mmCIF file with all atom_site columns, C-alpha atoms in Angstrom:
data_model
loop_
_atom_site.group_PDB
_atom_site.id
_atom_site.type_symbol
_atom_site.label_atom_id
_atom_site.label_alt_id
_atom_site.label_comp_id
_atom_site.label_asym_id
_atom_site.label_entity_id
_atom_site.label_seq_id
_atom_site.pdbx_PDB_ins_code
_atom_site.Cartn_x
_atom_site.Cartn_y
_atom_site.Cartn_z
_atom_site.occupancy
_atom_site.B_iso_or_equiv
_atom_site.pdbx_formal_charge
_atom_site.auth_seq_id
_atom_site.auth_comp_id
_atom_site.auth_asym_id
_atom_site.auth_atom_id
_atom_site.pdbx_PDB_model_num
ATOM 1   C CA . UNK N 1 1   ? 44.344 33.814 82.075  1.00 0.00 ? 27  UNK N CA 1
ATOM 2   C CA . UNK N 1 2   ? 43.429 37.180 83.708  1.00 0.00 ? 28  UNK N CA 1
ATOM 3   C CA . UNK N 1 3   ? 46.534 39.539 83.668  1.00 0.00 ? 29  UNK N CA 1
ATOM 4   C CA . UNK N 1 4   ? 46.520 42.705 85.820  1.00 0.00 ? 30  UNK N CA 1
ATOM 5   C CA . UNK N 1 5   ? 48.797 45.154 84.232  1.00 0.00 ? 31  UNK N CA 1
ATOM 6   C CA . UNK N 1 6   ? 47.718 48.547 85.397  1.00 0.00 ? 32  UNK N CA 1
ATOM 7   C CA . UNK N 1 7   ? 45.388 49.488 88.270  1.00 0.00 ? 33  UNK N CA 1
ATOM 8   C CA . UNK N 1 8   ? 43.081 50.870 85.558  1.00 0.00 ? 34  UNK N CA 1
ATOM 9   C CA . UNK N 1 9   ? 43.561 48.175 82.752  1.00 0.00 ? 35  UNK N CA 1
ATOM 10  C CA . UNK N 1 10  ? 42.285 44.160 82.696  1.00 0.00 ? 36  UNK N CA 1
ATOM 11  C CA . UNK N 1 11  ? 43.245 41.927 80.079  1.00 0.00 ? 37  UNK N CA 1
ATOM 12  C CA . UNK N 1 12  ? 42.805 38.420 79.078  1.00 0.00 ? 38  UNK N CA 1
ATOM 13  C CA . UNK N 1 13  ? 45.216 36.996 77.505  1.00 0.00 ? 39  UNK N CA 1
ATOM 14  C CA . UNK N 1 14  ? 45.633 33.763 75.721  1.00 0.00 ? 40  UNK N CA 1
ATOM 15  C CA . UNK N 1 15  ? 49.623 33.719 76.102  1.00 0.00 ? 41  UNK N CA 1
ATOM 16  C CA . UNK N 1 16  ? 51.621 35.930 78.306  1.00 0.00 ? 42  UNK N CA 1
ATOM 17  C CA . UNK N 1 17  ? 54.100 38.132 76.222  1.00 0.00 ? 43  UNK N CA 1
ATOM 18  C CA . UNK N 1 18  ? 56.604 39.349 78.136  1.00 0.00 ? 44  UNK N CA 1
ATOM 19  C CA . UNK N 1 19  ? 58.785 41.459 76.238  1.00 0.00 ? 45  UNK N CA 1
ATOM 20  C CA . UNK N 1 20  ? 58.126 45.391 75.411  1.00 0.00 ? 46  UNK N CA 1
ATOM 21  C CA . UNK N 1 21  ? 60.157 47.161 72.827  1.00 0.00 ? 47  UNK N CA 1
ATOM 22  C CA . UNK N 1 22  ? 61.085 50.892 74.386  1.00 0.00 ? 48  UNK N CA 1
ATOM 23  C CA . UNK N 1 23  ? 64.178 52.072 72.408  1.00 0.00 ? 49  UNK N CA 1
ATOM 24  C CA . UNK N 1 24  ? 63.945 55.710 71.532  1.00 0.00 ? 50  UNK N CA 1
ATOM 25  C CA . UNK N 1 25  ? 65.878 56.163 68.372  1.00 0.00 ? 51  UNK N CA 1
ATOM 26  C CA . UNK N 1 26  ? 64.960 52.445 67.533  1.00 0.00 ? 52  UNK N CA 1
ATOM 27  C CA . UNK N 1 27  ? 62.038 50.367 69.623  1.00 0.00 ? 53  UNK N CA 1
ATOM 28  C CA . UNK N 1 28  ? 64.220 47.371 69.365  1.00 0.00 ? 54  UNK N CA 1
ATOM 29  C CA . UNK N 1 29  ? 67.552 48.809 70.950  1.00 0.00 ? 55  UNK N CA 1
ATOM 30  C CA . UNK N 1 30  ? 65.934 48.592 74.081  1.00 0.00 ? 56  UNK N CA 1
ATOM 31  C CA . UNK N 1 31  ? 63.478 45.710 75.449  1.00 0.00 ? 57  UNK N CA 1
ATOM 32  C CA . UNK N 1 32  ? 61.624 45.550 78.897  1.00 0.00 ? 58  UNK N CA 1
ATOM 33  C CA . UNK N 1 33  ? 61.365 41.850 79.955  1.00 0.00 ? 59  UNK N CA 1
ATOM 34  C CA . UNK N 1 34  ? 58.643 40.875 82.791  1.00 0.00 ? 60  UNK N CA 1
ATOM 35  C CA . UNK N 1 35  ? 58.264 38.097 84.432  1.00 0.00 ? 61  UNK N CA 1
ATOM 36  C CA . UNK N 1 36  ? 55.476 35.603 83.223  1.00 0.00 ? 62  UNK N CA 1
ATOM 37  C CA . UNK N 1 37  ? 53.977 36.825 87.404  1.00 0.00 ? 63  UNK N CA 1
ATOM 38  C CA . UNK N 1 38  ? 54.328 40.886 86.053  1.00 0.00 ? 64  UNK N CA 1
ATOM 39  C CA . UNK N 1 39  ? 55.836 41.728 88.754  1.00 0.00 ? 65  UNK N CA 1
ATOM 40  C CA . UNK N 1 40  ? 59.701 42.269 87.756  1.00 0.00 ? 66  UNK N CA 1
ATOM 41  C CA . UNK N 1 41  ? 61.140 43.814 84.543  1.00 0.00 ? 67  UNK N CA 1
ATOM 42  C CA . UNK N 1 42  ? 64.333 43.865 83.689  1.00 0.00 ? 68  UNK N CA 1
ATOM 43  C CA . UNK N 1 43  ? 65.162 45.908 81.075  1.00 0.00 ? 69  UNK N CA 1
ATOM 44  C CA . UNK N 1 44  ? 68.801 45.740 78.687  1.00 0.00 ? 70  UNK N CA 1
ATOM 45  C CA . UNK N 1 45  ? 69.813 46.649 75.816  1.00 0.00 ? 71  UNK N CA 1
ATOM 46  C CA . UNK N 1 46  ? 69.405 44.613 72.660  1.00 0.00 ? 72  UNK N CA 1
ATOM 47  C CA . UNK N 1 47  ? 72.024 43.670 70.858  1.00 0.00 ? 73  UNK N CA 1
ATOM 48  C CA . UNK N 1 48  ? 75.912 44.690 69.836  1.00 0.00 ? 74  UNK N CA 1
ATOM 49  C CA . UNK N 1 49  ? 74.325 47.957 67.908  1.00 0.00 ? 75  UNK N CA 1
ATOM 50  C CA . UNK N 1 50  ? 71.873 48.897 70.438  1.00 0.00 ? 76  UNK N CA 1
ATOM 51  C CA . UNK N 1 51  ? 72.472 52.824 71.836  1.00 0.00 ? 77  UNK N CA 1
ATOM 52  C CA . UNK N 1 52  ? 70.847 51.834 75.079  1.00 0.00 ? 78  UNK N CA 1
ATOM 53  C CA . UNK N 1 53  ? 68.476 54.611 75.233  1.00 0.00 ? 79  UNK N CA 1
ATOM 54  C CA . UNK N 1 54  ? 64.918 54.439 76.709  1.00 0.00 ? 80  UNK N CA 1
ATOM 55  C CA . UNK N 1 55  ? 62.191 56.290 74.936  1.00 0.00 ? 81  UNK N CA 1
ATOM 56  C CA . UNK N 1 56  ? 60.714 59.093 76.542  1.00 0.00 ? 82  UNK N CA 1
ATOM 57  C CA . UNK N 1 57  ? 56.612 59.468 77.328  1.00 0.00 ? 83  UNK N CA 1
ATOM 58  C CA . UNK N 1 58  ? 54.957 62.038 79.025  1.00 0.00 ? 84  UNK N CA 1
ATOM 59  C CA . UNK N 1 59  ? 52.096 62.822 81.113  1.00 0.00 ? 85  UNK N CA 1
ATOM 60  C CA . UNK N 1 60  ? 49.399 63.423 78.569  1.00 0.00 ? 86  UNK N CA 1
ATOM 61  C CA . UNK N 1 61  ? 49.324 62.061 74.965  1.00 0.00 ? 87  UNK N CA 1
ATOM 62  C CA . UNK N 1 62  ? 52.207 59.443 75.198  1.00 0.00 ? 88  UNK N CA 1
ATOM 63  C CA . UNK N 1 63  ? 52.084 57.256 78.246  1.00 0.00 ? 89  UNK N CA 1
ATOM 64  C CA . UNK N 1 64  ? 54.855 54.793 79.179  1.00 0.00 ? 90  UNK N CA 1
ATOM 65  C CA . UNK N 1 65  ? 53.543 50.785 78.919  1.00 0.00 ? 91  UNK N CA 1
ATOM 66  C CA . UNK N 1 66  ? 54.465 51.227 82.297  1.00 0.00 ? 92  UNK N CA 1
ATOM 67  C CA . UNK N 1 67  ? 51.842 53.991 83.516  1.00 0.00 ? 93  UNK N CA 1
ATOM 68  C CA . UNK N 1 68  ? 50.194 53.334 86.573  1.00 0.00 ? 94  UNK N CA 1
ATOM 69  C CA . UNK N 1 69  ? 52.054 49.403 86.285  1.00 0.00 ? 95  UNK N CA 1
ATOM 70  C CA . UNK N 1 70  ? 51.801 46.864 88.897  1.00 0.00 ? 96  UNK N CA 1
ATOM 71  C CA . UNK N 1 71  ? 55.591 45.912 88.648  1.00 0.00 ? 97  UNK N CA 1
ATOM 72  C CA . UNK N 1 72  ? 57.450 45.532 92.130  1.00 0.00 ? 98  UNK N CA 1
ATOM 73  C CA . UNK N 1 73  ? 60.675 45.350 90.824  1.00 0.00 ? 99  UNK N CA 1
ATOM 74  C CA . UNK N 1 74  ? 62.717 47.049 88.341  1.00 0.00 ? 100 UNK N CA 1
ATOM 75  C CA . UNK N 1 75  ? 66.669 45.772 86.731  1.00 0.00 ? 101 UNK N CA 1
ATOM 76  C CA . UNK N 1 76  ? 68.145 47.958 84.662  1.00 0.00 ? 102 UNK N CA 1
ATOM 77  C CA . UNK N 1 77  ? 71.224 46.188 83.104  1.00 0.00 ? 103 UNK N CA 1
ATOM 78  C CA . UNK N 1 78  ? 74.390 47.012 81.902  1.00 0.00 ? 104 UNK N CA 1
ATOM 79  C CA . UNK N 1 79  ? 74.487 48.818 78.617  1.00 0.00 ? 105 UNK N CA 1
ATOM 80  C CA . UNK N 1 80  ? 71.337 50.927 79.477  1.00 0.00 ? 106 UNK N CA 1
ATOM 81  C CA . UNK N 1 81  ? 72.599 54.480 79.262  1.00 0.00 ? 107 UNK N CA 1
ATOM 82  C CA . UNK N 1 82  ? 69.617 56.709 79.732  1.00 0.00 ? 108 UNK N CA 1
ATOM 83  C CA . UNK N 1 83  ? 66.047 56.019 81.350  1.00 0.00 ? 109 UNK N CA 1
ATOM 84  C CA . UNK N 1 84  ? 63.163 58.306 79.141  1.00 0.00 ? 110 UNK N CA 1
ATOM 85  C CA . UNK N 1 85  ? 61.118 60.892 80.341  1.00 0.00 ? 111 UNK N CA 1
ATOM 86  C CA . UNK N 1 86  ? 57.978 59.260 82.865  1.00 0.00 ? 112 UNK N CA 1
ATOM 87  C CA . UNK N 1 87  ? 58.775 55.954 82.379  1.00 0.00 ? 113 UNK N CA 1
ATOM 88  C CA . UNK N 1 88  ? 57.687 54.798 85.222  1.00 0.00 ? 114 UNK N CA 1
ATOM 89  C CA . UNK N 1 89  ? 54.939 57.373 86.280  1.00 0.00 ? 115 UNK N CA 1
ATOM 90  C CA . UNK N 1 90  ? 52.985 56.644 89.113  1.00 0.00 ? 116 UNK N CA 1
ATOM 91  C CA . UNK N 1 91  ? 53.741 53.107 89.467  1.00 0.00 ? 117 UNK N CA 1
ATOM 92  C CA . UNK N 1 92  ? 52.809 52.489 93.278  1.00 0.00 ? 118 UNK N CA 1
ATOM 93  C CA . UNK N 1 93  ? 53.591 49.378 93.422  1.00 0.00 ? 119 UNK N CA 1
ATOM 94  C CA . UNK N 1 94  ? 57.538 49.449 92.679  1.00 0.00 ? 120 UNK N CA 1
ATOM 95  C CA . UNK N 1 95  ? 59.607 48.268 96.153  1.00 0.00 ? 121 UNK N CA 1
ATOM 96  C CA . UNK N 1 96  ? 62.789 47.866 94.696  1.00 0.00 ? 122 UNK N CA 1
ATOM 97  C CA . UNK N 1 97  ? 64.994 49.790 91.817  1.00 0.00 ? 123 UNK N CA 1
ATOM 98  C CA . UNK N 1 98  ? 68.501 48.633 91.043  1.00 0.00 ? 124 UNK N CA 1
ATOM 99  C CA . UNK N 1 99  ? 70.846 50.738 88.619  1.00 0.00 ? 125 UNK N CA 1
ATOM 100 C CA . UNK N 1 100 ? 73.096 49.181 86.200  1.00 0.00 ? 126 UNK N CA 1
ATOM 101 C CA . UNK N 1 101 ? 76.660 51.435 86.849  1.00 0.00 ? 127 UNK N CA 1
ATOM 102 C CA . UNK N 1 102 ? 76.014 52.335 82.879  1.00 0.00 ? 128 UNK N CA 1
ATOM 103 C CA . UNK N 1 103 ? 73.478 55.072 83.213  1.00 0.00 ? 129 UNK N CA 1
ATOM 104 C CA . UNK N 1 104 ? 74.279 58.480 83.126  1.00 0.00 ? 130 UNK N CA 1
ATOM 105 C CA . UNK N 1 105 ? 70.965 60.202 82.531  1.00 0.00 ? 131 UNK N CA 1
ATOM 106 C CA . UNK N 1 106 ? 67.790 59.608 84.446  1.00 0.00 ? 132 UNK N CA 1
ATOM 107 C CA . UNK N 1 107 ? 64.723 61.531 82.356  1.00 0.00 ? 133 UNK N CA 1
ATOM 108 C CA . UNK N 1 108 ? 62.373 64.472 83.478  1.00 0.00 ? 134 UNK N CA 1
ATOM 109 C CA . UNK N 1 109 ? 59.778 62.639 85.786  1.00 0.00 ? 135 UNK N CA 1
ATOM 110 C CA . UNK N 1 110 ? 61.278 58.919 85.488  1.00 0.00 ? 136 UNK N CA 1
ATOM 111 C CA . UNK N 1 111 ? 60.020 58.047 88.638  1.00 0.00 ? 137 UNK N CA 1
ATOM 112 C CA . UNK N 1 112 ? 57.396 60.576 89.398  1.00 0.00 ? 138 UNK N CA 1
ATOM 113 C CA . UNK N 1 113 ? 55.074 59.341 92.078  1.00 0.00 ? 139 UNK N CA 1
ATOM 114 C CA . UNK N 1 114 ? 56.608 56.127 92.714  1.00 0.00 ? 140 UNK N CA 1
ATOM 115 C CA . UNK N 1 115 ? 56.662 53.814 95.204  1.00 0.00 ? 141 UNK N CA 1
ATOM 116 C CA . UNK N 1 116 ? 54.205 53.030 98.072  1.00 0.00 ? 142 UNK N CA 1
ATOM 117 C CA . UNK N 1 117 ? 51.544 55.382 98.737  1.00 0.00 ? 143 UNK N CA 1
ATOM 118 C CA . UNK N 1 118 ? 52.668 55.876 102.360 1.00 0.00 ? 144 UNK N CA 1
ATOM 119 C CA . UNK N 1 119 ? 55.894 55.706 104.638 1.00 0.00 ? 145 UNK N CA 1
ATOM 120 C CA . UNK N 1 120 ? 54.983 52.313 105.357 1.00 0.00 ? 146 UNK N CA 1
ATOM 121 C CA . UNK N 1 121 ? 54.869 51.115 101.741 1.00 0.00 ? 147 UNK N CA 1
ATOM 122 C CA . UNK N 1 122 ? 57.593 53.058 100.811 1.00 0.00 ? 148 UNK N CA 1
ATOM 123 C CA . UNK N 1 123 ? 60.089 51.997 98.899  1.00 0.00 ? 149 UNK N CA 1
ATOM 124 C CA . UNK N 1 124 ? 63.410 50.403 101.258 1.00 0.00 ? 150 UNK N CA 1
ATOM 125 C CA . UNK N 1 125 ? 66.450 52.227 99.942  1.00 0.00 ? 151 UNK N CA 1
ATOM 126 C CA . UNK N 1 126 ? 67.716 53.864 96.280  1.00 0.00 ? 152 UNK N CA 1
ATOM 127 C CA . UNK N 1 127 ? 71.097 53.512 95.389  1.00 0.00 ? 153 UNK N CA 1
ATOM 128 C CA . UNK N 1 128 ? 72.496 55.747 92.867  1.00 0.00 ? 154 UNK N CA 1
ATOM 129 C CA . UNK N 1 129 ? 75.654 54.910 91.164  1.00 0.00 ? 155 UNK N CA 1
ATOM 130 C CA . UNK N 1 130 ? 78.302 57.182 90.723  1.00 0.00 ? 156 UNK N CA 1
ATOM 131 C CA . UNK N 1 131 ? 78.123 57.530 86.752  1.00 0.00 ? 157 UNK N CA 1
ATOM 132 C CA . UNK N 1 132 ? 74.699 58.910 86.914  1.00 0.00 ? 158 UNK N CA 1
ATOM 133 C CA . UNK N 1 133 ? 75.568 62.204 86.039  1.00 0.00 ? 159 UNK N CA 1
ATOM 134 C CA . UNK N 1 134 ? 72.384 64.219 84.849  1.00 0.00 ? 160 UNK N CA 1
ATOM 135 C CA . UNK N 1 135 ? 69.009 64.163 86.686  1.00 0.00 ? 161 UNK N CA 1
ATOM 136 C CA . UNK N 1 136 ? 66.497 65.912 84.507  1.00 0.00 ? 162 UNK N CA 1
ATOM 137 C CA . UNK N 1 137 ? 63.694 67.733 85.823  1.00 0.00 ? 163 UNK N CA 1
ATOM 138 C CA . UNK N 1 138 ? 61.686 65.819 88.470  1.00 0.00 ? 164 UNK N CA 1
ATOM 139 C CA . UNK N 1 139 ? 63.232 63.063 87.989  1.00 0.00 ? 165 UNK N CA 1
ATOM 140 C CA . UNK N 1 140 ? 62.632 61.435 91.450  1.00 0.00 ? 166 UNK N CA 1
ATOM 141 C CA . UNK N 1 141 ? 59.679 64.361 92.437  1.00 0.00 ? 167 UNK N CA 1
ATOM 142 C CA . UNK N 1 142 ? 56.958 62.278 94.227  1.00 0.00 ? 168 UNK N CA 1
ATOM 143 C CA . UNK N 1 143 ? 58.788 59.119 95.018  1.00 0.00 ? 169 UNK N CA 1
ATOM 144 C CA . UNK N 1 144 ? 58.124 57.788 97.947  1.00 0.00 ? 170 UNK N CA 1
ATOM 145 C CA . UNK N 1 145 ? 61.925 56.132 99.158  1.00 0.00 ? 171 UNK N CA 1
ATOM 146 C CA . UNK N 1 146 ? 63.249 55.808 102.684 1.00 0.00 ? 172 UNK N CA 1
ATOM 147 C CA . UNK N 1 147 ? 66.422 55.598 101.969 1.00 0.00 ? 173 UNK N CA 1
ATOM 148 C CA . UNK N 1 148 ? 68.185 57.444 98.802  1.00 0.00 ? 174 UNK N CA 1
ATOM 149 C CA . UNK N 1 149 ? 71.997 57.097 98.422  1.00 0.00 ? 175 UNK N CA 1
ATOM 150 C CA . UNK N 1 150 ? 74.542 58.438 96.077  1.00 0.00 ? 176 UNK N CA 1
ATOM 151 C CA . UNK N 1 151 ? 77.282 57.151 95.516  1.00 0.00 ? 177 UNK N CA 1
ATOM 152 C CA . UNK N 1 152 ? 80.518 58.863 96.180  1.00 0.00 ? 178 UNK N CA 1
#
């Protein structure tokens, strides 16, 4: 079975794995879960002892499994407390983004040229929760949204 995972990347695989470890002071406190079509991920936190921290990537040396994905839709569930550093870079394909109410950090760049490459593609609506109290650097810089609410 052919498997598109990134614009730039074509695999074959024999089975589909769907799960991708991306804790940052543990890989296994935190797992990404796609769909066996690649086109959601959910990510949660893994178990009772699990921090619920993403790992953070950057631009350069350490790219996010999600660089430059093909996902359309991203969960974050409850216990996820921060989302790493470019995550998601330049994943035009993302439509929808939904916030558990337990993060309180988004990382530098998290989103960084997200979202459809024009107005027409862009992305419906953001909501922000409430609890998200820190934005780091660019943490929404590029994304293409019509709609971005905050919570009050």
């Amino acid at each position: 079975k052919n498997v598109l995972i990134s614009r730039m990347i074509k695999i074959t695989v024999i089975q589909w794995i769907n799960l991708i470890t991306i804790g940052k002071n543990n890989p296994l406190f935190v797992i990404a879960k796609l769909t066996d079509e690649g086109n959601t991920c959910t990510i949660t936190r893994n178990g009772d002892k699990s921090d619920g921290l993403i790992a953070d990537y950057d631009s350069e040396d350490n790219k996010s499994p999600f660089y430059q994905s093909c996902i359309v839709n991203i969960v974050f569930k409850s216990g996820v407390f921060y989302i790493g550093a470019y995550l998601f870079m330049e994943s035009f394909s993302i439509q929808t983004i939904e916030f558990s109410d337990t993060i309180d950090t988004v990382g530098a760049y998290a989103f960084w040229r997200c979202g459809g490459d024009t107005n027409r593609t862009a992305i419906p609506y953001v909501f922000l929760p409430r609890n998200v109290t820190r934005l780091k650097k660019g943490a929404f810089v590029g994304l293409r949204v019509k709609n971005f609410v905050i919570e009050d």
